[in-house]
Amino acid sequence: MIISEQTQAKEETRARAERDERPEPLVRPGETFRSVTDKIGGIVLAGRHPLGWWISFGIAFLLVMGLFYAIAVLLAIGVGIWGINIPVAWGFAITNFVWWIGIGHAGTLISAILLLLFQKWRNSINRLAEAMTLFAVACAAMFPLLHLGRPWAFFWLLPYPNGMELWPQFRSALVWDVFAVSTYFTVSVFFWYTGLVPDVATLRDRAKNRFSQVIFGIMALGWRGSANHWRNYESAYLLLAGLSTPLVLSVHSVVSFDFSTAIVPGWHSTIFPPYFVAGAVYSGFAMVLNIMIPLRKWYGLESVVTEKHLDNMGKVMLVTGLIVAYGYIFDMFTAWYSGDAAEQYSVVNRAIGPYAPVFWLLMLVNVVLPQSLWWPYVRKNPVPLFFAALSINLGMWLERFVIVVVSLHRDFVPSSWRMFIPTGWDWLTLFGSLGLFFALIFLFVRFLPMVSIFEVRELIAEEKEGAA
Amino acid sequence: MTAAAARRQSFAVVAEFGSAAELYHAAERVRDAGYRFWDVHSPFPIHGMNKAMGLGKSPLGYIIFCGGLTGFLTAVGLEFIPSSILYPLIVHGKPVDFFTVPAFFPIMFELTILFSAFTAFFGVFILNRLPRLHHPLFDYLPFRRVTNDAFFLVIESGDPKYSETGTRDFLQGLGSKEVKVIYAND
């Protein structure tokens, strides 16, 4: 009995070792340097786009027009057009800000942290994820500025010499936020552009018309793929990744400080930084999938973004989702354990108060439904995975809403309790920001290579070596 | 070779190789032959090429460290000089003392990262002598495939050991697919 068990264990180890020796390919066999160049570069250079692209871009563009309209009215009349009031002064604007910036985090996680961890599978998805980061951070940064009341005075947030005797309070979490978000955006732009240069050089060398040659030529900065260039380039890329890694963790931690340094019940909690970062990665991966799944279908990129990629991303969502669920439970436990009446009431109020349906929907779409990711079937099939990701994106937005609005609307003094009811302008701004995000993504796909070509070539070179 | 071309000085000898591995071995031979002004060009970074070419580590890390240090010191100055030294005012009920120092850390951290990233981004292009919008190699049309699937080794005419025929024969002996002498276009 024991012996047979041992043999069985040995068999299993050997089988596993054999499987590990031949890992699932990250690029489907049959792809060569030239075929990936043609395939990915061709999307930009041929300029023929599937119907899905036109329809999606059209919808996104209409929403952008709606956003412009909402912003124009906001600037003309003021933040009173939104449903915000005292005590719920933050409303949708801050909910959207936190949600968007969280979405951006997956891009940096994929491109920087997975690079440092030698996760080669990131090479096919990092470019799109980085672009997503940029656009999500742009959407995010818009909201606190619009929420200022006088957005044209936004530069008062920065420390600069002026005659108004105005100087930021550096010990305030809101000033940390200004620095964190602007640093994050700048570093993301650098990281993204550095990664693009060799691929833009590919487009420069393959472009047929003069206009594209000149534009891509300027953007490629004269890249010649020399070993001397690559040497400095790889060093810069690695260091930028190393810098982005603590940065990305700091940004959502700082965002969570906006809440946790306040004394509002439901906010004043030490678990917020890690819980926010996990939630950021969770929603960010969901957004990458929501974009990548249709794009890979439309442009026939299944051979570079394989089932293995979908599977891995599904696993990351599952893990971060569990961390987020743990955060929910711990939040409740701390409230109970603190013995603080206001804190305890904030938890009860979430579950049975006037916003209870939002809370229970949050639990359904953010905790219950994502458990389907335990099944490999869901992780490896684009359609169920797409819907799981959609559910998570909705769930994370609801979570931000619960944290911002439900905590604020009933604080210590019952006489000041008030409901927050979003107006049409709130909704238009939210959906308008979604439109802006997707319009930018679709334009990016149209004008720049959405998959990092040179990094996929590296994968092919490695797989060839492995086969030889 | 036309008469006009013969009068011009050659810029370099360019040799094309069939794969990353062939390029790697050729680079080792060129290094051992003692050439100094030469380079290899490839569609992606080739693992171990620094060693094959006898290049050291990129100096970028040290430069970025200096950039990061500058960022850190900028933040320290920006925060403490006005808030603790020039105008030690109590605002938001936050006193000016030792115990509030940690509240200054997030901005120190962010500016350290910001300045490092600036240094990394501009440093890599300055070290690579980029942007440079034209280069004699771009006149050699097959070179356009270097951003697709071709591997090149270039020995420049500035090299002390360079001779048009000698270097060409040497590269041919390394198993190159095609060796070509190219001329600066001026």
XYZ file of C-alpha atoms in Angstrom:
654
model
C 0.000 0.000 0.000
C 2.674 2.489 1.105
C 5.026 1.405 -1.653
C 2.390 1.794 -4.324
C 1.600 5.279 -2.996
C 5.263 6.186 -3.208
C 5.509 4.930 -6.766
C 2.413 6.861 -7.614
C 3.898 10.021 -6.121
C 7.094 9.457 -8.097
C 5.088 8.960 -11.273
C 3.292 12.206 -10.624
C 6.530 14.095 -10.015
C 7.960 12.752 -13.231
C 4.841 13.608 -15.179
C 4.905 17.104 -13.727
C 8.608 17.518 -14.571
C 7.867 16.478 -18.155
C 5.051 18.972 -18.365
C 7.326 21.703 -17.016
C 9.979 20.917 -19.571
C 7.550 21.593 -22.365
C 5.544 24.562 -21.188
C 2.557 25.688 -23.153
C 3.889 27.952 -25.899
C 3.298 31.681 -25.378
C 3.322 32.249 -29.118
C 1.652 29.624 -31.247
C 4.112 27.557 -33.295
C 4.352 28.677 -36.902
C 4.818 32.352 -36.115
C 8.147 33.801 -37.269
C 9.843 37.166 -36.826
C 8.470 38.246 -40.156
C 4.938 36.942 -39.612
C 4.469 38.788 -36.314
C 5.899 41.962 -37.806
C 3.451 41.660 -40.696
C 0.534 40.777 -38.487
C 0.912 43.456 -35.805
C 2.482 46.165 -37.937
C -0.065 45.472 -40.654
C -2.960 46.425 -38.376
C -1.622 49.969 -38.257
C -0.194 50.247 -41.758
C -2.966 48.586 -43.744
C -5.505 50.809 -41.999
C -8.409 48.433 -42.620
C -10.477 47.982 -39.544
C -13.277 45.560 -38.769
C -16.865 46.680 -38.409
C -16.636 46.150 -34.653
C -13.949 48.819 -34.474
C -16.079 51.383 -36.292
C -19.210 50.687 -34.257
C -17.378 50.750 -30.938
C -15.432 53.858 -31.858
C -18.638 55.549 -33.009
C -20.384 54.869 -29.697
C -17.332 55.969 -27.732
C -17.094 59.149 -29.795
C -20.733 60.042 -29.109
C -20.096 59.559 -25.405
C -17.073 61.853 -25.627
C -19.345 64.521 -27.107
C -21.691 63.934 -24.162
C -18.771 64.357 -21.791
C -17.789 67.662 -23.382
C -21.360 68.855 -23.039
C -21.516 67.824 -19.374
C -18.201 69.556 -18.673
C -19.316 72.726 -20.464
C -22.477 72.876 -18.361
C -20.445 72.154 -15.242
C -18.066 75.020 -15.968
C -20.937 77.373 -16.710
C -23.154 76.546 -13.719
C -20.974 74.778 -11.156
C -20.874 71.527 -9.224
C -24.458 72.127 -8.094
C -25.622 70.299 -11.231
C -24.369 67.105 -9.607
C -26.225 65.348 -6.822
C -23.575 66.209 -4.242
C -24.451 67.902 -0.971
C -23.171 68.185 2.568
C -22.340 65.599 3.968
C -21.953 63.691 0.660
C -19.581 66.210 -0.917
C -17.558 63.640 -2.837
C -20.290 61.827 -4.743
C -19.621 60.361 -8.165
C -16.539 62.427 -8.921
C -14.339 60.775 -6.318
C -15.949 57.359 -6.867
C -14.988 57.607 -10.535
C -11.537 58.947 -9.713
C -10.691 56.011 -7.465
C -12.188 53.523 -9.898
C -10.315 54.830 -12.923
C -6.982 55.111 -11.225
C -7.370 51.549 -10.008
C -7.973 50.385 -13.557
C -4.734 52.041 -14.563
C -2.797 49.976 -12.066
C -3.056 46.699 -13.923
C -1.133 48.190 -16.830
C 1.838 49.008 -14.662
C 1.534 45.711 -12.864
C 1.659 43.793 -16.133
C 4.447 45.793 -17.690
C 6.650 46.420 -14.657
C 6.054 43.887 -11.901
C 5.684 40.920 -14.234
C 8.840 42.031 -16.066
C 10.785 41.982 -12.817
C 9.355 38.554 -12.009
C 10.450 37.179 -15.430
C 6.855 36.406 -16.396
C 7.451 36.145 -20.132
C 3.771 35.908 -20.976
C 3.426 39.602 -20.272
C 5.270 40.406 -23.535
C 2.148 40.047 -25.672
C -0.182 42.112 -23.525
C 1.986 44.764 -21.885
C 1.690 47.397 -24.614
C -2.084 47.500 -24.565
C -2.085 47.395 -20.784
C 0.302 50.360 -20.639
C -1.837 52.362 -23.034
C -4.810 51.483 -20.870
C -2.929 52.842 -17.834
C -2.288 56.170 -19.530
C -5.854 56.661 -20.641
C -7.337 55.469 -17.352
C -5.107 57.822 -15.376
C -6.092 60.657 -17.718
C -9.786 59.894 -17.085
C -9.103 59.637 -13.353
C -7.176 62.902 -13.113
C -10.067 64.715 -14.788
C -12.483 64.042 -11.916
C -10.800 65.701 -8.923
C -10.101 68.701 -11.151
C -13.737 68.987 -12.217
C -14.734 68.480 -8.619
C -12.636 71.470 -7.501
C -15.495 73.819 -8.209
C -13.166 76.217 -9.966
C -11.180 73.865 -12.201
C -9.373 76.733 -13.902
C -7.511 77.363 -10.632
C -6.148 73.812 -10.550
C -2.541 75.007 -10.463
C -3.100 76.331 -6.933
C -2.571 72.715 -5.909
C 1.083 72.922 -6.913
C 3.812 74.579 -4.863
C 4.867 77.604 -6.895
C 5.854 81.138 -5.903
C 2.816 83.413 -6.011
C 1.545 86.672 -4.617
C -1.519 85.136 -2.931
C 0.377 83.878 0.123
C -0.692 80.429 -0.987
C 1.319 77.321 -0.229
C 0.180 73.684 -0.130
C -0.059 71.827 3.168
C 2.452 69.051 2.534
C 1.145 67.058 5.481
C -2.258 66.631 3.845
C -3.175 63.429 2.013
C -4.845 65.456 -0.728
C -1.543 67.141 -1.593
C 0.180 63.737 -1.597
C -2.441 62.725 -4.111
C -1.523 65.553 -6.464
C 2.100 64.452 -6.421
C 1.331 60.740 -6.621
C -1.061 60.984 -9.552
C 1.014 63.413 -11.587
C 4.167 61.362 -11.000
C 2.305 58.220 -11.946
C 1.060 59.714 -15.176
C 4.488 61.056 -16.144
C 6.306 57.819 -15.372
C 3.657 55.834 -17.262
C 4.131 58.028 -20.323
C 7.902 57.513 -20.202
C 7.604 53.778 -19.753
C 5.089 53.456 -22.555
C 7.043 55.596 -24.997
C 10.353 53.889 -24.225
C 8.700 50.572 -25.012
C 7.239 51.937 -28.225
C 10.431 53.269 -29.816
C 11.737 50.011 -31.379
C 8.268 49.166 -32.684
C 7.718 52.599 -34.144
C 11.050 52.088 -35.920
C 9.545 48.920 -37.409
C 6.594 50.913 -38.685
C 8.943 53.586 -40.056
C 10.840 50.983 -42.040
C 7.713 49.339 -43.385
C 5.499 52.350 -44.074
C 4.753 52.826 -47.754
C 3.586 56.421 -47.896
C 5.763 59.426 -47.213
C 3.538 60.895 -44.518
C 3.655 57.804 -42.299
C 7.376 57.430 -42.924
C 8.039 60.961 -41.710
C 5.740 60.779 -38.674
C 6.960 57.361 -37.550
C 10.513 58.416 -38.444
C 10.334 61.358 -36.048
C 8.699 59.249 -33.340
C 11.313 56.492 -33.664
C 14.075 59.051 -32.930
C 16.456 57.317 -35.323
C 16.385 53.906 -33.662
C 18.728 51.442 -35.385
C 18.541 48.424 -33.094
C 22.250 48.595 -32.379
C 23.693 46.465 -29.599
C 24.956 49.636 -27.940
C 21.410 50.988 -28.035
C 19.867 47.799 -26.730
C 22.362 47.690 -23.890
C 21.306 51.090 -22.535
C 17.725 50.468 -23.533
C 17.371 47.251 -21.583
C 18.967 48.888 -18.587
C 16.587 51.868 -18.801
C 13.569 49.632 -19.305
C 14.450 47.460 -16.341
C 15.098 50.472 -14.123
C 11.869 52.153 -15.196
C 10.107 48.909 -14.295
C 11.887 48.886 -10.971
C 10.811 52.472 -10.342
C 7.220 51.882 -11.429
C 6.767 48.917 -9.125
C 6.956 50.783 -5.802
C 5.284 53.741 -7.493
C 2.179 51.796 -8.470
C 1.873 50.424 -4.958
C 2.290 53.915 -3.547
C -0.288 55.582 -5.786
C -3.302 53.614 -4.673
C -2.012 53.627 -1.107
C -1.934 57.408 -1.263
C -5.418 57.426 -2.788
C -6.590 55.259 0.110
C -4.965 57.731 2.552
C -7.459 60.325 1.299
C -10.003 58.169 3.084
C -8.146 56.487 5.896
C -6.576 59.667 7.321
C -10.103 61.031 7.800
C -12.191 60.048 10.821
C -15.390 59.220 8.914
C -16.812 55.848 10.026
C -16.067 53.274 7.338
C -12.965 55.163 6.183
C -10.671 55.332 9.190
C -9.043 51.955 8.717
C -5.474 50.672 8.432
C -6.397 47.925 5.975
C -7.210 50.474 3.278
C -3.840 50.722 1.468
C -3.349 46.996 0.691
C -7.055 46.524 0.142
C -7.158 49.391 -2.358
C -4.089 48.135 -4.216
C -5.556 44.631 -4.535
C -8.847 46.097 -5.735
C -6.967 48.212 -8.260
C -5.219 45.210 -9.751
C -8.470 43.288 -9.706
C -10.414 45.855 -11.730
C -7.435 46.627 -13.936
C -7.036 43.042 -15.089
C -10.771 42.907 -15.681
C -10.517 45.967 -17.918
C -7.538 44.531 -19.834
C -9.639 41.459 -20.559
C -12.679 43.495 -21.526
C -10.564 45.288 -24.121
C -8.270 42.458 -25.184
C -10.905 39.789 -25.783
C -12.774 41.683 -28.524
C -9.577 43.091 -30.053
C -7.864 39.726 -30.315
C -10.931 38.350 -32.048
C -11.327 41.282 -34.457
C -7.673 41.421 -35.466
C -6.946 37.682 -35.396
C -4.335 37.945 -32.648
C -5.175 34.561 -31.106
C -1.695 33.267 -31.950
C 0.071 35.908 -29.820
C -2.543 36.413 -27.112
C -3.239 32.763 -26.435
C -5.504 30.895 -24.048
C -2.534 30.733 -21.722
C -2.671 34.516 -21.377
C -6.397 34.516 -20.679
C -5.913 31.738 -18.158
C -3.138 33.608 -16.347
C -5.101 36.835 -16.214
C -8.106 34.944 -14.882
C -5.937 33.507 -12.127
C -4.621 36.935 -11.153
C -8.206 38.196 -10.934
C -9.181 35.252 -8.791
C -6.351 35.875 -6.323
C -6.812 39.638 -6.082
C -10.571 39.093 -5.843
C -10.042 36.893 -2.824
C -7.836 39.549 -1.239
C -10.590 42.090 -1.818
C -13.178 39.748 -0.305
C -10.878 39.318 2.670
C -10.765 43.112 2.900
C -14.569 43.243 3.120
C -14.643 40.667 5.863
C -11.854 42.325 7.782
C -13.577 45.697 7.502
C -16.634 44.214 9.196
C -14.559 42.424 11.814
C -12.656 45.577 12.732
C -15.878 47.530 13.033
C -17.289 44.935 15.396
C -14.059 44.517 17.355
C -13.496 48.276 17.754
C -16.605 48.601 19.886
C -17.129 52.010 18.259
C -20.849 52.650 17.810
C -20.505 54.833 14.713
C -18.128 52.359 13.058
C -20.443 49.422 13.811
C -23.427 51.322 12.543
C -21.646 52.109 9.259
C -21.346 48.370 8.558
C -24.961 47.648 9.480
C -26.090 50.631 7.434
C -24.306 49.291 4.368
C -26.163 46.010 4.582
C -29.664 47.172 5.574
C -29.631 50.948 5.104
C -31.127 52.885 2.169
C -28.256 51.854 -0.113
C -28.573 48.140 0.760
C -29.375 47.048 -2.826
C -26.068 48.579 -3.993
C -24.203 46.678 -1.285
C -25.811 43.340 -2.097
C -25.288 43.831 -5.818
C -21.637 44.561 -5.000
C -21.375 41.300 -3.063
C -22.963 39.416 -5.950
C -20.899 40.797 -8.821
C -17.605 41.318 -7.008
C -17.440 38.344 -4.673
C -19.886 35.624 -5.720
C -19.823 35.669 -9.531
C -16.009 35.936 -9.850
C -15.744 32.598 -8.002
C -16.587 31.081 -11.387
C -12.923 31.734 -12.220
C -12.040 28.632 -10.219
C -13.147 26.642 -13.277
C -10.558 26.413 -16.057
C -13.468 26.449 -18.522
C -14.289 30.032 -17.559
C -10.669 31.155 -17.572
C -9.836 29.668 -20.957
C -12.938 30.630 -22.917
C -13.153 34.217 -24.084
C -16.924 34.655 -23.766
C -17.472 33.587 -20.127
C -14.217 35.295 -19.172
C -15.389 38.508 -20.791
C -18.569 38.475 -18.722
C -16.698 37.626 -15.523
C -14.448 40.627 -16.176
C -17.443 42.839 -16.885
C -19.009 41.767 -13.615
C -15.787 42.648 -11.769
C -15.567 46.078 -13.366
C -19.092 46.851 -12.294
C -18.375 45.397 -8.862
C -15.317 47.540 -8.295
C -17.196 50.671 -9.267
C -19.944 49.737 -6.786
C -17.313 49.154 -4.135
C -15.938 52.672 -4.623
C -19.499 53.991 -4.473
C -20.178 52.164 -1.221
C -16.952 53.463 0.312
C -17.448 57.060 -0.790
C -21.181 57.653 -0.664
C -22.557 55.159 1.826
C -19.905 56.052 4.405
C -20.461 59.777 4.019
C -24.236 59.923 3.965
C -24.616 58.868 7.593
C -21.779 59.925 9.867
C -21.645 60.794 13.577
C -24.498 63.294 13.838
C -27.888 61.906 12.724
C -29.279 65.418 12.232
C -26.838 65.936 9.355
C -27.657 62.670 7.552
C -28.648 63.133 3.962
C -29.154 61.008 0.865
C -27.082 61.328 -2.282
C -29.075 60.908 -5.480
C -27.044 61.125 -8.694
C -28.414 63.469 -11.359
C -28.356 62.995 -15.117
C -25.156 65.067 -15.236
C -23.473 62.623 -12.850
C -24.335 59.739 -15.132
C -23.399 61.595 -18.299
C -19.985 62.457 -16.870
C -19.409 58.842 -15.797
C -20.409 57.354 -19.145
C -18.662 60.191 -20.941
C -15.418 59.265 -19.211
C -15.937 55.669 -20.332
C -16.417 56.990 -23.860
C -13.229 59.036 -23.627
C -11.306 56.017 -22.413
C -12.529 53.704 -25.154
C -12.181 56.330 -27.878
C -8.538 56.781 -26.889
C -8.004 53.021 -26.799
C -9.492 52.598 -30.265
C -7.401 55.438 -31.678
C -4.329 53.907 -30.096
C -5.092 50.570 -31.752
C -5.524 52.386 -35.039
C -2.291 54.382 -34.973
C 0.248 52.429 -32.932
C 1.170 48.749 -32.569
C -1.049 47.309 -29.845
C 1.277 44.386 -29.143
C 4.962 44.895 -28.441
C 6.485 43.456 -31.619
C 10.095 43.284 -30.514
C 9.205 41.554 -27.278
C 7.166 38.946 -29.149
C 10.225 38.420 -31.399
C 12.204 37.748 -28.231
C 9.643 35.115 -27.227
C 9.905 33.480 -30.651
C 13.710 33.502 -30.485
C 13.586 31.842 -27.077
C 11.105 29.218 -28.157
C 13.272 28.395 -31.166
C 16.267 27.946 -28.888
C 14.183 25.744 -26.621
C 13.123 23.582 -29.566
C 16.649 23.252 -30.976
C 31.061 50.728 -58.137
C 30.569 53.992 -59.970
C 33.380 56.484 -60.380
C 31.604 58.941 -58.071
C 31.289 56.329 -55.382
C 34.966 55.451 -55.679
C 35.971 59.041 -55.011
C 33.908 59.151 -51.835
C 35.258 57.668 -48.672
C 33.482 54.546 -47.571
C 31.465 54.758 -44.347
C 31.430 51.169 -43.251
C 31.296 47.538 -44.234
C 27.930 45.944 -43.505
C 27.522 42.193 -43.224
C 24.178 40.450 -42.934
C 23.771 37.259 -40.913
C 20.995 34.700 -41.001
C 20.180 34.411 -37.315
C 20.837 35.785 -33.873
C 23.175 32.884 -33.086
C 25.309 33.455 -36.221
C 25.500 37.153 -35.395
C 26.561 36.312 -31.866
C 29.437 34.104 -33.014
C 30.533 36.610 -35.646
C 30.577 39.333 -32.977
C 32.904 37.213 -30.838
C 35.298 36.857 -33.768
C 35.254 40.590 -34.550
C 35.904 41.361 -30.915
C 38.870 38.957 -30.873
C 40.231 40.437 -34.093
C 40.605 43.709 -32.174
C 38.210 46.031 -34.004
C 36.984 49.019 -32.004
C 34.500 51.050 -34.044
C 31.893 48.474 -34.832
C 28.377 47.508 -33.849
C 25.746 44.864 -34.391
C 22.123 45.591 -35.228
C 19.245 43.263 -34.464
C 15.419 43.333 -34.342
C 15.445 42.513 -30.627
C 18.037 42.511 -27.844
C 20.158 39.364 -28.080
C 20.921 37.707 -24.799
C 24.638 37.775 -23.989
C 25.585 40.130 -26.817
C 27.285 42.540 -24.402
C 29.766 39.814 -23.547
C 30.228 38.732 -27.150
C 31.007 42.320 -28.118
C 33.124 43.010 -25.061
C 30.846 45.833 -23.923
C 30.607 46.576 -20.248
C 27.493 47.201 -18.233
C 25.401 50.212 -19.123
C 26.348 53.203 -16.939
C 22.704 54.267 -16.820
C 22.055 52.863 -13.332
C 24.573 55.234 -11.712
C 23.188 58.207 -13.601
C 19.643 57.359 -12.522
C 20.775 57.065 -8.927
C 22.052 60.641 -9.111
C 18.737 61.711 -10.639
C 16.812 60.023 -7.847
C 18.997 61.632 -5.208
C 18.352 65.028 -6.775
C 14.607 64.343 -6.622
C 14.810 63.329 -2.989
C 16.788 66.428 -2.018
C 14.422 68.636 -4.020
C 11.479 67.256 -2.056
C 13.284 67.706 1.253
C 14.039 71.311 0.398
C 10.616 72.026 -1.062
C 8.844 70.706 2.014
C 11.015 71.610 4.988
C 12.418 74.994 4.000
C 9.051 76.793 3.698
C 6.959 74.652 6.071
C 9.392 74.152 8.954
C 12.054 76.846 8.680
C 10.734 79.982 6.949
C 7.088 79.831 8.025
C 6.613 77.333 10.858
C 2.851 77.918 11.004
C 0.347 75.493 12.487
C -2.181 74.845 9.713
C -4.964 72.180 9.820
C -3.954 71.629 13.451
C -0.773 69.908 12.281
C 2.100 71.013 14.504
C 5.640 71.695 13.303
C 7.646 69.110 15.190
C 9.557 65.903 14.890
C 6.443 63.712 15.039
C 4.876 65.118 11.877
C 7.979 64.372 9.790
C 6.568 61.075 8.417
C 3.780 63.075 6.782
C 6.438 64.527 4.494
C 7.607 61.106 3.295
C 5.076 60.416 0.517
C 6.145 63.470 -1.478
C 9.832 62.693 -0.964
C 9.158 59.254 -2.344
C 7.156 60.500 -5.319
C 9.730 63.099 -6.339
C 12.560 60.569 -6.016
C 10.725 58.328 -8.462
C 9.771 61.219 -10.742
C 13.312 62.541 -11.099
C 14.716 59.025 -11.545
C 12.236 58.355 -14.321
C 13.123 61.618 -16.038
C 16.790 60.647 -15.860
C 16.092 57.148 -17.165
C 14.023 58.379 -20.093
C 16.311 61.181 -21.230
C 19.449 59.320 -20.165
C 18.863 56.328 -22.412
C 18.412 58.492 -25.481
C 21.320 60.789 -24.704
C 23.639 57.809 -24.113
C 22.449 56.334 -27.408
C 23.102 59.634 -29.225
C 19.428 59.824 -30.127
C 17.341 61.412 -31.502
C 19.305 61.303 -34.690
C 16.954 61.399 -37.618
C 19.407 60.383 -40.283
C 22.262 57.938 -40.384
C 24.319 56.646 -43.336
C 23.064 53.116 -42.625
C 19.522 54.143 -43.545
C 20.674 54.686 -47.137
C 21.407 50.990 -47.435
C 17.929 49.707 -48.255
C 18.270 46.104 -46.988
C 19.073 47.632 -43.604
C 15.396 48.474 -43.229
C 14.789 44.842 -42.383
C 16.781 45.283 -39.159
C 13.520 46.225 -37.471
C 11.893 43.076 -38.820
C 13.934 39.897 -39.221
C 17.511 40.752 -40.317
C 20.775 40.764 -38.352
C 23.665 43.048 -39.306
C 27.246 43.574 -38.250
C 28.791 46.933 -39.120
C 32.484 47.854 -39.001
C 32.989 51.571 -39.459
C 35.737 53.152 -41.529
C 36.972 55.119 -38.511
C 38.401 51.927 -37.051
C 42.233 51.798 -37.039
C 42.194 48.254 -38.419
C 39.717 49.119 -41.170
C 40.548 48.563 -44.791
C 37.858 48.325 -47.416
C 38.980 45.054 -48.931
C 40.567 43.498 -45.864
C 37.567 44.071 -43.630
C 35.197 42.896 -46.348
C 37.084 39.650 -46.801
C 37.283 39.167 -43.060
C 33.501 39.489 -42.694
C 32.884 37.207 -45.651
C 34.988 34.612 -43.888
C 32.670 34.753 -40.885
C 29.797 33.201 -42.838
C 27.876 36.337 -43.709
C 25.025 36.093 -46.181
C 25.960 39.342 -47.849
C 28.778 41.826 -47.298
C 28.537 45.324 -48.674
C 30.651 48.457 -48.474
C 28.482 51.538 -47.987
C 29.268 55.207 -48.477
C 28.242 58.316 -46.603
C 25.697 60.133 -48.703
C 27.332 63.538 -49.034
